[in-house]
Amino acid sequence: MFCPKCGSSLPDGTKFCNSCGSQLGGGNPAPAQNTYAAAAAAKLNYQVFGDNLPAVSIRLNPGESIFTQSGGLAWMDNGINMTTNMQGGFMKGLGRMLSGESLFMATYTSAYPNQEIVIASTFPGHIAAIDLGRTPIIAQRGAFLCAQPSVTISAFVTRSVGAGLFGGEGFILQRLTGAGMVFLEIDGSMVERTLAPGETIKVDTGNVAAFEESVRYQAEMVKGFKNILFGGEGLFLTTLTGPGKVWLQTMTMPAFAKQLIPFLPKTNSN
């Protein structure tokens, strides 16, 4: 069962939410589960705007909620209430920290009809709106922006040693499961591709933003001595093999920061 106020996952029959303290009323939990599942399945009223400096505007009706990491809010209408909690408890919060998010999450719940809340991206790029009803999503560290409370964020440990060391994303990624809408931050421009079974694409390390869990994520060494020395792509490329969707990004934050370094003020040792 889920808490109707903050969306935390709870054992069946729980009378009080361990995250926000709300009274759940006990009794048969099935109606609460069905009500919450129906709310998660309802189409979320949202709009992504802002071109390369994007934000997502979400319209909430009474009882509807979204959650984001602490500090993610841009602005909201007065009829929306905020609660801050660990969203699932300490262990799940610790898993989120390992995947690049904060220990505490902020949940925003509307008390009135048609209340707007706006969550802005922290980096120039795009916002990917993904419906998780089909399959779990694996995303790069720090990609999560906001989601409906029926979505769960956890750490995903890469099984391939090569992908963890040389895939550009590290060993720990974000795993997004559940039902409902989730919004991810994409660095630079975004391309969405659907890979057929057995179809493989090779991607420069760091340009993989997210992929469905059915996609095989690995790293392979660049072939050819000259390619390694003079190709400018490093020793390894990331390989993604279908079936499933992948979300690619044209920019990476480390590459962007590297381009800024020559223009930063230099301290005078004298």
mmCIF file of C-alpha atoms in Angstrom:
data_model
loop_
_atom_site.group_PDB
_atom_site.id
_atom_site.type_symbol
_atom_site.label_atom_id
_atom_site.label_comp_id
_atom_site.label_asym_id
_atom_site.label_seq_id
_atom_site.Cartn_x
_atom_site.Cartn_y
_atom_site.Cartn_z
ATOM 1 C CA MET A 1 0.000 0.000 0.000
ATOM 2 C CA PHE A 2 0.992 3.635 -0.432
ATOM 3 C CA CYS A 3 0.560 6.732 1.725
ATOM 4 C CA PRO A 4 -2.006 8.966 -0.058
ATOM 5 C CA LYS A 5 -0.243 12.091 1.233
ATOM 6 C CA CYS A 6 3.473 11.545 0.524
ATOM 7 C CA GLY A 7 3.388 8.414 -1.681
ATOM 8 C CA SER A 8 5.704 6.291 0.471
ATOM 9 C CA SER A 9 5.482 2.507 0.035
ATOM 10 C CA LEU A 10 4.203 0.885 3.248
ATOM 11 C CA PRO A 11 3.408 -2.654 4.490
ATOM 12 C CA ASP A 12 -0.236 -3.698 4.124
ATOM 13 C CA GLY A 13 -2.342 -2.750 7.134
ATOM 14 C CA THR A 14 -0.101 0.117 8.310
ATOM 15 C CA LYS A 15 -2.066 2.672 10.326
ATOM 16 C CA PHE A 16 0.484 5.513 10.284
ATOM 17 C CA CYS A 17 2.943 6.528 7.560
ATOM 18 C CA ASN A 18 6.571 6.058 8.700
ATOM 19 C CA SER A 19 7.726 8.952 6.491
ATOM 20 C CA CYS A 20 5.210 11.779 7.057
ATOM 21 C CA GLY A 21 3.246 10.497 10.085
ATOM 22 C CA SER A 22 -0.175 10.693 8.406
ATOM 23 C CA GLN A 23 -2.939 8.453 9.786
ATOM 24 C CA LEU A 24 -4.010 5.891 7.220
ATOM 25 C CA GLY A 25 -7.100 4.621 8.977
ATOM 26 C CA GLY A 26 -6.167 0.887 9.085
ATOM 27 C CA GLY A 27 -8.715 -1.659 7.931
ATOM 28 C CA ASN A 28 -8.578 -3.343 4.558
ATOM 29 C CA PRO A 29 -5.785 -1.669 2.570
ATOM 30 C CA ALA A 30 -7.052 -2.785 -0.830
ATOM 31 C CA PRO A 31 -9.308 0.254 -1.476
ATOM 32 C CA ALA A 32 -6.444 2.624 -0.639
ATOM 33 C CA GLN A 33 -4.150 0.735 -2.995
ATOM 34 C CA ASN A 34 -6.728 0.781 -5.776
ATOM 35 C CA THR A 35 -7.428 4.475 -5.287
ATOM 36 C CA TYR A 36 -3.751 5.336 -5.338
ATOM 37 C CA ALA A 37 -3.065 3.157 -8.381
ATOM 38 C CA ALA A 38 -5.927 4.844 -10.226
ATOM 39 C CA ALA A 39 -4.518 8.252 -9.329
ATOM 40 C CA ALA A 40 -1.082 7.231 -10.592
ATOM 41 C CA ALA A 41 -2.570 5.913 -13.810
ATOM 42 C CA ALA A 42 -4.495 9.149 -14.426
ATOM 43 C CA LYS A 43 -2.930 11.339 -17.066
ATOM 44 C CA LEU A 44 -0.718 13.992 -15.504
ATOM 45 C CA ASN A 45 -1.374 17.520 -16.770
ATOM 46 C CA TYR A 46 2.074 18.899 -17.567
ATOM 47 C CA GLN A 47 3.943 21.070 -20.060
ATOM 48 C CA VAL A 48 7.687 21.297 -20.677
ATOM 49 C CA PHE A 49 8.787 24.781 -21.720
ATOM 50 C CA GLY A 50 11.919 26.917 -21.949
ATOM 51 C CA ASP A 51 13.800 25.511 -24.975
ATOM 52 C CA ASN A 52 17.439 24.967 -23.890
ATOM 53 C CA LEU A 53 16.811 26.269 -20.353
ATOM 54 C CA PRO A 54 13.814 24.070 -19.633
ATOM 55 C CA ALA A 55 11.318 23.657 -16.833
ATOM 56 C CA VAL A 56 8.197 21.546 -16.421
ATOM 57 C CA SER A 57 4.868 23.056 -15.372
ATOM 58 C CA ILE A 58 2.518 20.581 -13.678
ATOM 59 C CA ARG A 59 -1.154 21.228 -12.875
ATOM 60 C CA LEU A 60 -2.382 19.347 -9.798
ATOM 61 C CA ASN A 61 -5.919 18.719 -8.584
ATOM 62 C CA PRO A 62 -6.921 18.005 -4.959
ATOM 63 C CA GLY A 63 -4.969 15.036 -3.571
ATOM 64 C CA GLU A 64 -2.550 14.830 -6.504
ATOM 65 C CA SER A 65 1.171 14.996 -5.695
ATOM 66 C CA ILE A 66 4.626 15.065 -7.211
ATOM 67 C CA PHE A 67 7.992 14.770 -5.495
ATOM 68 C CA THR A 68 11.445 16.128 -6.255
ATOM 69 C CA GLN A 69 14.784 16.336 -4.503
ATOM 70 C CA SER A 70 15.205 19.131 -1.964
ATOM 71 C CA GLY A 71 15.741 22.483 -3.667
ATOM 72 C CA GLY A 72 14.097 21.501 -6.969
ATOM 73 C CA LEU A 73 11.155 23.926 -6.771
ATOM 74 C CA ALA A 74 11.022 27.022 -9.014
ATOM 75 C CA TRP A 75 7.554 28.312 -8.010
ATOM 76 C CA MET A 76 4.087 27.047 -7.104
ATOM 77 C CA ASP A 77 0.533 28.238 -6.439
ATOM 78 C CA ASN A 78 -0.599 28.917 -2.891
ATOM 79 C CA GLY A 79 -2.917 25.898 -2.816
ATOM 80 C CA ILE A 80 -0.041 23.402 -2.847
ATOM 81 C CA ASN A 81 1.431 22.051 0.410
ATOM 82 C CA MET A 82 5.004 20.814 0.827
ATOM 83 C CA THR A 83 6.235 17.995 3.059
ATOM 84 C CA THR A 84 9.881 16.886 3.308
ATOM 85 C CA ASN A 85 10.796 13.302 4.168
ATOM 86 C CA MET A 86 13.114 10.448 3.238
ATOM 87 C CA GLN A 87 10.544 9.025 0.770
ATOM 88 C CA GLY A 88 10.589 5.365 1.745
ATOM 89 C CA GLY A 89 12.864 5.492 4.777
ATOM 90 C CA PHE A 90 16.579 5.793 5.519
ATOM 91 C CA MET A 91 17.804 2.842 3.448
ATOM 92 C CA LYS A 92 15.994 3.976 0.302
ATOM 93 C CA GLY A 93 17.235 7.511 0.949
ATOM 94 C CA LEU A 94 20.784 6.178 1.215
ATOM 95 C CA GLY A 95 20.340 4.380 -2.097
ATOM 96 C CA ARG A 96 19.215 7.637 -3.708
ATOM 97 C CA MET A 97 22.305 9.390 -2.357
ATOM 98 C CA LEU A 98 24.539 6.763 -3.958
ATOM 99 C CA SER A 99 22.766 7.396 -7.276
ATOM 100 C CA GLY A 100 23.376 11.144 -7.130
ATOM 101 C CA GLU A 101 20.216 12.457 -5.430
ATOM 102 C CA SER A 102 19.573 13.940 -1.997
ATOM 103 C CA LEU A 103 18.705 11.961 1.140
ATOM 104 C CA PHE A 104 15.495 13.954 1.637
ATOM 105 C CA MET A 105 12.759 14.457 -0.930
ATOM 106 C CA ALA A 106 10.099 17.177 -1.070
ATOM 107 C CA THR A 107 6.526 16.097 -1.838
ATOM 108 C CA TYR A 108 4.053 18.692 -3.125
ATOM 109 C CA THR A 109 0.333 17.960 -2.734
ATOM 110 C CA SER A 110 -2.511 20.108 -4.042
ATOM 111 C CA ALA A 111 -5.446 21.045 -1.838
ATOM 112 C CA TYR A 112 -7.350 22.914 -4.570
ATOM 113 C CA PRO A 113 -8.132 22.345 -8.264
ATOM 114 C CA ASN A 114 -5.795 23.328 -11.086
ATOM 115 C CA GLN A 115 -2.803 24.364 -8.961
ATOM 116 C CA GLU A 116 0.472 24.935 -10.828
ATOM 117 C CA ILE A 117 3.934 23.904 -9.697
ATOM 118 C CA VAL A 118 7.065 24.496 -11.783
ATOM 119 C CA ILE A 119 10.276 22.471 -11.460
ATOM 120 C CA ALA A 120 13.281 23.854 -13.363
ATOM 121 C CA SER A 121 16.279 22.015 -14.770
ATOM 122 C CA THR A 122 19.656 22.762 -13.163
ATOM 123 C CA PHE A 123 21.639 22.639 -16.424
ATOM 124 C CA PRO A 124 21.108 23.801 -20.050
ATOM 125 C CA GLY A 125 19.542 20.985 -22.007
ATOM 126 C CA HIS A 126 16.172 19.254 -22.203
ATOM 127 C CA ILE A 127 13.672 17.510 -19.950
ATOM 128 C CA ALA A 128 12.571 13.983 -20.877
ATOM 129 C CA ALA A 129 9.011 13.091 -19.825
ATOM 130 C CA ILE A 130 8.809 9.300 -19.491
ATOM 131 C CA ASP A 131 5.836 7.080 -18.617
ATOM 132 C CA LEU A 132 7.145 4.192 -16.498
ATOM 133 C CA GLY A 133 4.134 1.969 -17.107
ATOM 134 C CA ARG A 134 6.021 -0.134 -19.668
ATOM 135 C CA THR A 135 9.355 -1.000 -18.072
ATOM 136 C CA PRO A 136 11.858 0.318 -15.488
ATOM 137 C CA ILE A 137 14.342 2.954 -16.634
ATOM 138 C CA ILE A 138 18.071 3.121 -15.892
ATOM 139 C CA ALA A 139 19.374 6.711 -15.897
ATOM 140 C CA GLN A 140 22.670 8.493 -15.358
ATOM 141 C CA ARG A 141 23.536 9.762 -11.890
ATOM 142 C CA GLY A 142 21.709 12.974 -11.014
ATOM 143 C CA ALA A 143 19.262 12.727 -13.929
ATOM 144 C CA PHE A 144 16.094 12.624 -11.790
ATOM 145 C CA LEU A 145 14.112 15.875 -11.744
ATOM 146 C CA CYS A 146 10.637 15.009 -10.396
ATOM 147 C CA ALA A 147 7.963 12.302 -10.557
ATOM 148 C CA GLN A 148 4.587 11.136 -9.345
ATOM 149 C CA PRO A 149 4.681 9.492 -5.880
ATOM 150 C CA SER A 150 4.072 6.031 -7.359
ATOM 151 C CA VAL A 151 7.598 6.168 -8.861
ATOM 152 C CA THR A 152 10.512 4.738 -6.850
ATOM 153 C CA ILE A 153 14.169 5.769 -7.190
ATOM 154 C CA SER A 154 16.906 3.342 -6.222
ATOM 155 C CA ALA A 155 20.564 2.700 -6.953
ATOM 156 C CA PHE A 156 21.427 0.440 -9.885
ATOM 157 C CA VAL A 157 24.827 -1.252 -9.761
ATOM 158 C CA THR A 158 26.337 -1.969 -13.166
ATOM 159 C CA ARG A 159 27.071 -5.683 -13.519
ATOM 160 C CA SER A 160 29.653 -5.224 -16.247
ATOM 161 C CA VAL A 161 33.076 -4.278 -14.868
ATOM 162 C CA GLY A 162 34.014 -2.733 -18.202
ATOM 163 C CA ALA A 163 30.882 -0.576 -18.330
ATOM 164 C CA GLY A 164 31.389 0.531 -14.726
ATOM 165 C CA LEU A 165 35.028 1.495 -15.242
ATOM 166 C CA PHE A 166 34.911 2.849 -18.785
ATOM 167 C CA GLY A 167 31.259 3.450 -19.681
ATOM 168 C CA GLY A 168 31.387 7.073 -18.552
ATOM 169 C CA GLU A 169 28.628 6.764 -15.929
ATOM 170 C CA GLY A 170 30.397 4.819 -13.165
ATOM 171 C CA PHE A 171 29.222 1.667 -11.408
ATOM 172 C CA ILE A 172 26.144 3.224 -9.763
ATOM 173 C CA LEU A 173 23.267 4.551 -11.854
ATOM 174 C CA GLN A 174 19.637 5.411 -11.068
ATOM 175 C CA ARG A 175 16.867 2.829 -11.377
ATOM 176 C CA LEU A 176 13.338 4.208 -11.750
ATOM 177 C CA THR A 177 10.430 1.816 -11.220
ATOM 178 C CA GLY A 178 6.693 1.907 -10.563
ATOM 179 C CA ALA A 179 3.826 3.498 -12.464
ATOM 180 C CA GLY A 180 3.352 7.096 -13.526
ATOM 181 C CA MET A 181 5.351 9.937 -15.039
ATOM 182 C CA VAL A 182 8.991 10.722 -14.292
ATOM 183 C CA PHE A 183 10.957 13.706 -15.609
ATOM 184 C CA LEU A 184 14.700 13.484 -16.281
ATOM 185 C CA GLU A 185 17.320 16.153 -16.934
ATOM 186 C CA ILE A 186 19.134 15.702 -20.256
ATOM 187 C CA ASP A 187 22.408 17.587 -20.889
ATOM 188 C CA GLY A 188 22.326 19.400 -24.229
ATOM 189 C CA SER A 189 19.997 18.211 -26.999
ATOM 190 C CA MET A 190 18.134 14.913 -26.651
ATOM 191 C CA VAL A 191 17.625 12.047 -29.085
ATOM 192 C CA GLU A 192 15.293 9.133 -28.329
ATOM 193 C CA ARG A 193 15.871 5.886 -30.212
ATOM 194 C CA THR A 194 14.123 2.525 -30.133
ATOM 195 C CA LEU A 195 16.482 -0.407 -30.654
ATOM 196 C CA ALA A 196 15.277 -3.636 -32.214
ATOM 197 C CA PRO A 197 16.274 -6.965 -30.622
ATOM 198 C CA GLY A 198 19.998 -7.435 -31.198
ATOM 199 C CA GLU A 199 20.467 -3.944 -32.648
ATOM 200 C CA THR A 200 23.547 -2.214 -31.207
ATOM 201 C CA ILE A 201 24.703 1.388 -31.221
ATOM 202 C CA LYS A 202 28.057 2.695 -30.020
ATOM 203 C CA VAL A 203 28.045 5.895 -27.995
ATOM 204 C CA ASP A 204 30.849 8.081 -26.711
ATOM 205 C CA THR A 205 31.241 7.679 -22.956
ATOM 206 C CA GLY A 206 28.959 10.034 -21.042
ATOM 207 C CA ASN A 207 26.453 10.622 -23.856
ATOM 208 C CA VAL A 208 24.063 7.947 -22.587
ATOM 209 C CA ALA A 209 21.347 9.681 -20.552
ATOM 210 C CA ALA A 210 18.961 6.775 -19.917
ATOM 211 C CA PHE A 211 17.786 3.445 -21.281
ATOM 212 C CA GLU A 212 15.098 0.874 -20.633
ATOM 213 C CA GLU A 213 16.125 -2.003 -18.394
ATOM 214 C CA SER A 214 15.768 -4.444 -21.293
ATOM 215 C CA VAL A 215 18.731 -2.757 -23.060
ATOM 216 C CA ARG A 216 22.173 -4.329 -22.501
ATOM 217 C CA TYR A 217 24.709 -1.707 -21.373
ATOM 218 C CA GLN A 218 28.400 -2.504 -21.924
ATOM 219 C CA ALA A 219 31.735 -0.925 -22.898
ATOM 220 C CA GLU A 220 34.153 -2.004 -25.603
ATOM 221 C CA MET A 221 37.678 -0.928 -26.479
ATOM 222 C CA VAL A 222 38.227 1.170 -29.573
ATOM 223 C CA LYS A 223 39.850 -0.938 -32.273
ATOM 224 C CA GLY A 224 43.004 0.201 -34.045
ATOM 225 C CA PHE A 225 46.221 1.704 -32.651
ATOM 226 C CA LYS A 226 45.843 4.931 -34.637
ATOM 227 C CA ASN A 227 42.229 5.314 -33.554
ATOM 228 C CA ILE A 228 43.248 5.046 -29.906
ATOM 229 C CA LEU A 229 46.112 7.550 -30.219
ATOM 230 C CA PHE A 230 44.629 10.096 -32.622
ATOM 231 C CA GLY A 231 40.873 9.460 -32.746
ATOM 232 C CA GLY A 232 40.147 11.720 -29.779
ATOM 233 C CA GLU A 233 37.460 9.394 -28.374
ATOM 234 C CA GLY A 234 39.524 7.686 -25.690
ATOM 235 C CA LEU A 235 40.061 3.975 -25.214
ATOM 236 C CA PHE A 236 36.444 2.869 -24.823
ATOM 237 C CA LEU A 237 32.993 3.393 -26.285
ATOM 238 C CA THR A 238 29.672 2.510 -24.654
ATOM 239 C CA THR A 239 27.557 -0.100 -26.453
ATOM 240 C CA LEU A 240 23.776 -0.328 -26.117
ATOM 241 C CA THR A 241 22.034 -3.435 -27.459
ATOM 242 C CA GLY A 242 18.265 -3.745 -27.855
ATOM 243 C CA PRO A 243 15.468 -4.361 -27.494
ATOM 244 C CA GLY A 244 14.304 -1.145 -25.861
ATOM 245 C CA LYS A 245 14.398 2.637 -25.877
ATOM 246 C CA VAL A 246 17.485 4.726 -25.205
ATOM 247 C CA TRP A 247 17.800 8.442 -24.524
ATOM 248 C CA LEU A 248 21.013 10.061 -25.766
ATOM 249 C CA GLN A 249 22.437 13.505 -24.961
ATOM 250 C CA THR A 250 24.717 15.709 -27.064
ATOM 251 C CA MET A 251 26.552 17.256 -24.114
ATOM 252 C CA THR A 252 28.150 16.009 -20.914
ATOM 253 C CA MET A 253 28.747 18.112 -17.826
ATOM 254 C CA PRO A 254 32.469 17.160 -17.515
ATOM 255 C CA ALA A 255 33.075 18.133 -21.161
ATOM 256 C CA PHE A 256 31.179 21.402 -20.665
ATOM 257 C CA ALA A 257 33.200 22.233 -17.535
ATOM 258 C CA LYS A 258 36.438 21.423 -19.381
ATOM 259 C CA GLN A 259 35.597 23.979 -22.069
ATOM 260 C CA LEU A 260 35.023 26.653 -19.402
ATOM 261 C CA ILE A 261 38.341 26.156 -17.588
ATOM 262 C CA PRO A 262 40.458 28.345 -19.940
ATOM 263 C CA PHE A 263 38.081 31.270 -19.360
ATOM 264 C CA LEU A 264 38.029 31.094 -15.564
ATOM 265 C CA PRO A 265 39.997 33.781 -13.638
ATOM 266 C CA LYS A 266 43.421 32.654 -12.568
ATOM 267 C CA THR A 267 44.793 33.466 -9.129
ATOM 268 C CA ASN A 268 47.923 35.596 -9.011
ATOM 269 C CA SER A 269 50.625 33.856 -6.977
ATOM 270 C CA ASN A 270 52.327 37.205 -6.426
#
